[in-house]
Coordinates of C-alpha atoms in Angstrom, one line a residue:
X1 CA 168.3 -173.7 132.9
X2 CA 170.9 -173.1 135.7
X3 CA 171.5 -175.9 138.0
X4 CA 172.8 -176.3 141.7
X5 CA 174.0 -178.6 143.8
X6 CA 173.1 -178.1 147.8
X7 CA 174.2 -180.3 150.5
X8 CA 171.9 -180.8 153.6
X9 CA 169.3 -180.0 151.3
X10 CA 167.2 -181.5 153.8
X11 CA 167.4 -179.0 156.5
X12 CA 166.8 -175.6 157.8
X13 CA 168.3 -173.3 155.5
X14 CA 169.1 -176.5 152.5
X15 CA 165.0 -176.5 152.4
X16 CA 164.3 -172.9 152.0
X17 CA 167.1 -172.5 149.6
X18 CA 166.1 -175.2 147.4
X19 CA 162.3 -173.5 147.8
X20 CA 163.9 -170.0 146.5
X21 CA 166.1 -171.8 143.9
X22 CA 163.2 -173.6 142.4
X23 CA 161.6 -170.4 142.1
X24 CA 164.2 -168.8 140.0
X25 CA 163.7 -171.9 137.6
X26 CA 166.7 -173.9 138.8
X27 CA 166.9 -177.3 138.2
X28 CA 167.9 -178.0 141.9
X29 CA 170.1 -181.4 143.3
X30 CA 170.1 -182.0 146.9
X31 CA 172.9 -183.8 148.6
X32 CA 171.8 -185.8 152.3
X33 CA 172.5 -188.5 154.8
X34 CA 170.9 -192.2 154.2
X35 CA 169.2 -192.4 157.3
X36 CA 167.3 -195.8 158.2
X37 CA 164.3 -193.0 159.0
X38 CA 164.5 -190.5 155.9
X39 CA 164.5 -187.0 157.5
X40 CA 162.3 -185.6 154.7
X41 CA 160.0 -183.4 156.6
X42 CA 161.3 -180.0 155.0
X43 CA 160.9 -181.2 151.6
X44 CA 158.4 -183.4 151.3
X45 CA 156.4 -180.5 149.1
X46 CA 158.8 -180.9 146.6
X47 CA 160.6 -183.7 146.6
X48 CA 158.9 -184.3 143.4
X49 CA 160.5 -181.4 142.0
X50 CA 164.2 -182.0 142.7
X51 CA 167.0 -184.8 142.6
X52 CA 168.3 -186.3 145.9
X53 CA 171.9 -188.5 146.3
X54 CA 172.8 -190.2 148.9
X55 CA 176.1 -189.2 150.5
X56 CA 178.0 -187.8 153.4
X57 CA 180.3 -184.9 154.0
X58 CA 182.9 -187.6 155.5
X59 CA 183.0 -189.6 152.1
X60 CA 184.7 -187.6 149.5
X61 CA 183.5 -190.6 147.2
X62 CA 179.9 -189.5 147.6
X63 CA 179.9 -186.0 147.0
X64 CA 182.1 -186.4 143.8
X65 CA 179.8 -188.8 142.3
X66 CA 177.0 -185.9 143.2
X67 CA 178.9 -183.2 141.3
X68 CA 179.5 -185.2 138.6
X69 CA 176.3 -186.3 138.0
X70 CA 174.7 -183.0 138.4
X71 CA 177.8 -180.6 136.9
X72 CA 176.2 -177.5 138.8
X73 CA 176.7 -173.9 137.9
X74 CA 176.4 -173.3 141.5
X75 CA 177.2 -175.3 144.9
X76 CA 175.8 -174.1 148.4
X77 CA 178.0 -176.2 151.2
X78 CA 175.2 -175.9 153.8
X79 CA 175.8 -179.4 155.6
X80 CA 177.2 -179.3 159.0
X81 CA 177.5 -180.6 162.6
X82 CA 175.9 -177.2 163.5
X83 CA 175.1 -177.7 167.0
X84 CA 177.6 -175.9 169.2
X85 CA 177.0 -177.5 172.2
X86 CA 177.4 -181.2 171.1
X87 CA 180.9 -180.2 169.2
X88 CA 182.2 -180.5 173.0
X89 CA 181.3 -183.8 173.1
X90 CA 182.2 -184.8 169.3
X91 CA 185.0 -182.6 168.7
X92 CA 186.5 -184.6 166.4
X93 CA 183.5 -185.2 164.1
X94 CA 182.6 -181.8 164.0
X95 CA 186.1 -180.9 162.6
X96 CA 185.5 -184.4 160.0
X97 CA 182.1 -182.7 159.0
X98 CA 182.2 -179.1 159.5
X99 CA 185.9 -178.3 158.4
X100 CA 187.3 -181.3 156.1
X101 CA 184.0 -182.0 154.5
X102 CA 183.9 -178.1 153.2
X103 CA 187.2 -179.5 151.7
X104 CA 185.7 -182.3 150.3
X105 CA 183.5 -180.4 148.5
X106 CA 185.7 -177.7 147.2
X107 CA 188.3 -180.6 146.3
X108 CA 185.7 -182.0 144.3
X109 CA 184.1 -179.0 142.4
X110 CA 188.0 -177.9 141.8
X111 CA 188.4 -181.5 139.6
X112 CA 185.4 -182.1 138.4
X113 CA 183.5 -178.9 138.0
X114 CA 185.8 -176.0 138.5
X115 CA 183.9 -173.0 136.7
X116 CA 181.1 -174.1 139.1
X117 CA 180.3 -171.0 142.2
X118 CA 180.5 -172.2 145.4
X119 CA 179.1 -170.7 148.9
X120 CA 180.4 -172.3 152.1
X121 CA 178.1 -171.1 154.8
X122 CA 180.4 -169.5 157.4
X123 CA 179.0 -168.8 160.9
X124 CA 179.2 -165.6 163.3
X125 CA 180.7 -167.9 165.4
X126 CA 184.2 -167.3 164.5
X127 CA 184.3 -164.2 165.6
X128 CA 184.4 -165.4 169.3
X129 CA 183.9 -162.9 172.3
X130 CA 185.1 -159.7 169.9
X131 CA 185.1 -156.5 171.7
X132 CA 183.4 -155.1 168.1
X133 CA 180.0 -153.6 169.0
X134 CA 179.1 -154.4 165.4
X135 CA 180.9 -156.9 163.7
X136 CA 182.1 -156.9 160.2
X137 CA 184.2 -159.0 157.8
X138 CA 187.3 -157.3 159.3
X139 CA 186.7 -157.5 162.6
X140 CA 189.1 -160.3 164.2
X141 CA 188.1 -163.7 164.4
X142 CA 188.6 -165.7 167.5
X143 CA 186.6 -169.1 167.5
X144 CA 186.3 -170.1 170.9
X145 CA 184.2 -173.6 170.4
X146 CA 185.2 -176.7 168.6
X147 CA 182.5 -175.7 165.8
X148 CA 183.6 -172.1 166.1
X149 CA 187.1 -173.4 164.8
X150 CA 186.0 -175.8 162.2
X151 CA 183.8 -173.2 160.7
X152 CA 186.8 -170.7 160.7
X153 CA 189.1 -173.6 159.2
X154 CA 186.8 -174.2 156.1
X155 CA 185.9 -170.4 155.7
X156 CA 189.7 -169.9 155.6
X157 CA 189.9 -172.7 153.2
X158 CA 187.2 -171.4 150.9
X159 CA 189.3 -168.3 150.3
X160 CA 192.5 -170.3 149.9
X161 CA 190.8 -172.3 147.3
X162 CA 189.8 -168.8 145.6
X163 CA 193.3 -166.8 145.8
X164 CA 195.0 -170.6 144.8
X165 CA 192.7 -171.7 142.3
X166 CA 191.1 -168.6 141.0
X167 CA 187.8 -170.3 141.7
X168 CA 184.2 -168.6 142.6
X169 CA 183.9 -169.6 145.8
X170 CA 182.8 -167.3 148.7
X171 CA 181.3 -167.2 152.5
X172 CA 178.4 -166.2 154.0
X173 CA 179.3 -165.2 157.4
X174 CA 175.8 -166.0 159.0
X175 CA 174.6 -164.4 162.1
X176 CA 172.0 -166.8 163.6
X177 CA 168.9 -167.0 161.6
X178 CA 166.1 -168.9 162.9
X179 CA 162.6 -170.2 161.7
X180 CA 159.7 -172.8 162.5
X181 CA 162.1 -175.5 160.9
X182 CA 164.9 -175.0 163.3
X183 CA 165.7 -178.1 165.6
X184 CA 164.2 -178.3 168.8
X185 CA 167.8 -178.6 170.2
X186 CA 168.9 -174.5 169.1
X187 CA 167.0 -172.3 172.0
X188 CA 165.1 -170.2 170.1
X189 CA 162.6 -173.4 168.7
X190 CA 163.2 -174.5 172.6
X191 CA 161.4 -171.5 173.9
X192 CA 158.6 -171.4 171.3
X193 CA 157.8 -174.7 170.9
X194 CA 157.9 -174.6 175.1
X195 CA 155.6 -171.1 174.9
X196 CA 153.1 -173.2 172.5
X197 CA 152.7 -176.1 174.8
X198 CA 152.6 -174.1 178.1
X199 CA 149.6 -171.6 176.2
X200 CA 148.4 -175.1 175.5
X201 CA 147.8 -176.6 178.8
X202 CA 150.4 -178.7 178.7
X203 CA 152.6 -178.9 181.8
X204 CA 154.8 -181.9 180.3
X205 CA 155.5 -182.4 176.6
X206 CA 156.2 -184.7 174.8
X207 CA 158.5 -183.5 172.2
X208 CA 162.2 -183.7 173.8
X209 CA 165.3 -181.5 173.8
X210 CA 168.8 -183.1 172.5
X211 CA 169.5 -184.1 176.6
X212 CA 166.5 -186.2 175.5
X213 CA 164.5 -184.4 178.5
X214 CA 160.9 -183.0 177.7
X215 CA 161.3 -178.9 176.5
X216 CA 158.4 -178.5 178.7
X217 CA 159.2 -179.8 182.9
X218 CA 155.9 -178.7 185.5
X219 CA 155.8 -175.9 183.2
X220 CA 158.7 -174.4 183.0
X221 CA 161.7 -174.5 180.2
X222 CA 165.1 -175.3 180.9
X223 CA 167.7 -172.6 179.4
X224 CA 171.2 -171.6 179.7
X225 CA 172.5 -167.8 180.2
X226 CA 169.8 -165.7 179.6
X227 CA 171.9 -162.6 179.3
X228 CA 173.9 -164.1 176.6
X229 CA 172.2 -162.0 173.6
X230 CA 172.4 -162.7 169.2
X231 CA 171.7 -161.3 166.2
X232 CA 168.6 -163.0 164.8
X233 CA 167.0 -163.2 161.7
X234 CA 165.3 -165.0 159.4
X235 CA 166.7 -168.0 157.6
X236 CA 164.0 -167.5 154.9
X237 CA 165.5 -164.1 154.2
X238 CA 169.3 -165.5 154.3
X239 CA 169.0 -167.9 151.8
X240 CA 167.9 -165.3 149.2
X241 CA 171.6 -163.4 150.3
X242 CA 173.2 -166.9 149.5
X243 CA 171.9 -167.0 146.0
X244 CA 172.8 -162.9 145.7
X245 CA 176.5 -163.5 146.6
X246 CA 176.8 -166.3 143.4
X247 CA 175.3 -163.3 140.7
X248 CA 177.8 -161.1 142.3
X249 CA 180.4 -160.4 139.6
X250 CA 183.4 -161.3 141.9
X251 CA 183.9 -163.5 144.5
X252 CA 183.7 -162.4 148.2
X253 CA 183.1 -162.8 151.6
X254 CA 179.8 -161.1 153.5
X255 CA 178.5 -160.8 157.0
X256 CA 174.4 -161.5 156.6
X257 CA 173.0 -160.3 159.5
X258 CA 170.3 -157.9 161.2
X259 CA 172.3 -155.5 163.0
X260 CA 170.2 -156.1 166.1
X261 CA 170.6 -157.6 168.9
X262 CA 168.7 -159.8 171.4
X263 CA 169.1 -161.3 174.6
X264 CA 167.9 -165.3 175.1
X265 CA 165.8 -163.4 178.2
X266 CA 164.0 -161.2 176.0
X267 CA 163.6 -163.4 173.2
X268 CA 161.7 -165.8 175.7
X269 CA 159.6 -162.6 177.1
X270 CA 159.1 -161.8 173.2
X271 CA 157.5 -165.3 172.7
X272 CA 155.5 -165.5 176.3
X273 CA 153.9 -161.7 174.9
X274 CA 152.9 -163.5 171.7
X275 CA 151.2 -166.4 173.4
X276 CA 149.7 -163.5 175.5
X277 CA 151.4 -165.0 178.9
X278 CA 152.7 -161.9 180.8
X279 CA 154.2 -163.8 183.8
X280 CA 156.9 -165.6 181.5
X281 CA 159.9 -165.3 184.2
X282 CA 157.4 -168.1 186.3
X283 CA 158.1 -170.3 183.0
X284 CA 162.0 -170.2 182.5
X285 CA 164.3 -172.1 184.2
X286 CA 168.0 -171.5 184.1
X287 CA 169.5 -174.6 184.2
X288 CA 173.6 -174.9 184.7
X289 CA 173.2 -178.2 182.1
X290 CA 172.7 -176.1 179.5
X291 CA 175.8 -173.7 180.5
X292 CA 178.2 -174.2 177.8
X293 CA 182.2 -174.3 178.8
X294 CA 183.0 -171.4 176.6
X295 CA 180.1 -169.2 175.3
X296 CA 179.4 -165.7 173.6
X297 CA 178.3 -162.9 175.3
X298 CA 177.1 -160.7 172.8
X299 CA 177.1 -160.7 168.6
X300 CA 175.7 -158.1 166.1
X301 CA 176.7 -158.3 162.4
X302 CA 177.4 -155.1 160.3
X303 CA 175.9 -155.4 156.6
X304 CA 177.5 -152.6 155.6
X305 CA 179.8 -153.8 153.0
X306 CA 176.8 -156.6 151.7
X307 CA 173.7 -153.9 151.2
X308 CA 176.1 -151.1 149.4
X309 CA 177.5 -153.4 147.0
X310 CA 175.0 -156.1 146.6
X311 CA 172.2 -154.5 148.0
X312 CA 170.5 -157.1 149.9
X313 CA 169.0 -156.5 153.4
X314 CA 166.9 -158.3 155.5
X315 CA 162.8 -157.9 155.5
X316 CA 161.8 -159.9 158.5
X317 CA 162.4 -158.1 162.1
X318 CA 162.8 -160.1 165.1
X319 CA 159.2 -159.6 166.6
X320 CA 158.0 -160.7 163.1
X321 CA 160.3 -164.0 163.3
X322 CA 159.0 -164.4 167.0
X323 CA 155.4 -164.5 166.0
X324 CA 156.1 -166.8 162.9
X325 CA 158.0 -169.2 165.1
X326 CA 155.5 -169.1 167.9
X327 CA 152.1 -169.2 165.7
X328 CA 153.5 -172.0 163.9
X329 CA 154.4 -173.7 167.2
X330 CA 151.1 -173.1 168.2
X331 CA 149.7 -175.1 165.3
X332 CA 152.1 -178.0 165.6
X333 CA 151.3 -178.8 169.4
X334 CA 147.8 -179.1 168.4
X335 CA 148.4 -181.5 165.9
X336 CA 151.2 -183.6 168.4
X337 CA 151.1 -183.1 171.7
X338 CA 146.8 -183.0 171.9
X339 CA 146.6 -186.0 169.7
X340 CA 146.3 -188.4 172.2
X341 CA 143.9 -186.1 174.0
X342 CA 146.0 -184.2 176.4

């Protein structure tokens, strides 16, 4: 039985992974934040099933102790500060969490566990305002946020530790993949957690955004540029790429990505269509708070290299993911927001 190790097993893409993992008959370790609230929610279902430790990204103690307890065939580096907007305001813990905790981990798989395969989970990011149309692993790479750059420092360290150490490790250069466990913080969940309440009724809700203001204001939901447009798929489908690029029979670096692109405007319109609300510009609010001091314009991944020598490719399409993310939304506010009879 194959065993992996996966740090911030506990969230978006750590949760599905460990889902898809278990399903290949992995005995699957999980490595996560003590919290005085446990942030279990993704993995309640089957926390049963799989071995937690206690550590942190910033102490190089705790993730050792994790490897060497678990000796892994494989290691997925999934934990991050991965909130672009709050790595203005915490620059130097994003680079502590995002760029020298990747270290951490490849430090300690390189001592204690060095035939181990290891996936850091890069981020489109780094690429920066390209002038690429499509972007591929080539194309230049010119971070532009304080996350941008710490995910560019620990991809470039994950090849260093490969070319230096002759070690499996590779990148996954993720273009944004969404899903109904994405934080209410990222604007995709924003917009259809703030479609679900506003099909609901509900003017004002509850649930709050990471300025700690409701998503939902007199009906209407605060964004930032709505021309700014991504690549998004599905983080259920990514994860299955992540465990693809560790079977590979060489190390290397992949784009995982759609190839199409949407704007935050039309994503929003997308989600209002689902909830059958037609008059969706009457519910969005562009708000200059939510302007960010350096932001993307436009980013489409190339899969090119991935599907002709892997051959992975994604199977959800964006209007699918909408109407996952929405429906599921949908189902949540009736269980939250009406509980108290609103």
């Amino acid at each position: 039985m194959k065993k992996a190790l996966i740090t911030g097993i506990n969230g978006q893409d750590g949760s599905y992974l460990a889902e898809f993992l278990l399903g290949k008959g992995y005995e699957v370790f999980g490595l996560m934040r003590r919290l005085s609230v446990p942030n279990l929610d993704h993995i309640k279902h089957i926390i049963k099933d799989i071995k937690i430790f206690d550590g942190d990204l910033l102490d190089a103690g705790s993730i050792s102790r994790a490897v060497k307890e678990s000796m892994p065939d494989e290691v997925y580096n999934l934990a991050a500060q991965s909130f672009v907007a709050t790595s203005w305001h915490q620059p130097i813990l994003t680079g502590e969490i995002t760029a020298l905790g990747a270290v951490r981990v490849l430090e300690a798989v390189r001592n204690i566990k060095p035939d181990a395969r290891f996936y850091q989970a890069s981020s489109s990011e780094m690429f920066g305002n390209t002038s690429d149309e499509y972007i591929n692993e080539n194309s230049p790479m010119w971070a532009t946020s304080p996350y941008a750059i710490a995910k560019l420092y620990a991809h470039r360290m994950t090849i260093n530790y490969r070319e230096s150490f002759d070690m499996f490790t590779t990148s996954g250069i993720l273009f944004n993949h969404e899903s109904k466990r994405r934080g209410l913080e990222f604007a995709t969940r924003k917009i259809t957690y703030g479609v679900a309440c506003i099909a609901n009724g509900i003017t004002t809700s509850k649930m709050a955004n990471e300025n700690k203001r409701p998503i939902v204001e007199d009906g209407k939901i605060k964004l930032g540029d709505l021309t700014s447009s991504r690549d998004w798929g599905y983080a259920k489908d990514y994860v299955e790429a992540m465990w693809m690029m560790l079977q590979a029979e060489r190390p290397d670096d992949y784009v995982i990505a759609t190839g199409v692109n949407t704007s935050v405007g039309d994503f929003a319109k997308k989600a209002f269509a689902v909830a059958g609300i037609t008059d969706w510009q009457n519910h969005i609010v562009q708000d200059p708070a939510f302007l960010r001091p350096s932001d993307l314009k436009h980013l489409r991944g190339d899969i090119t290299k991935f599907k002709t020598q892997l051959g992975w490719s994604p199977k959800t399409g964006i209007d699918e993911l909408i109407k996952i993310m929405v429906e599921s939304d949908i189902n949540l506010v009736e269980k939250t927001e009406k509980i108290n009879g609103r």
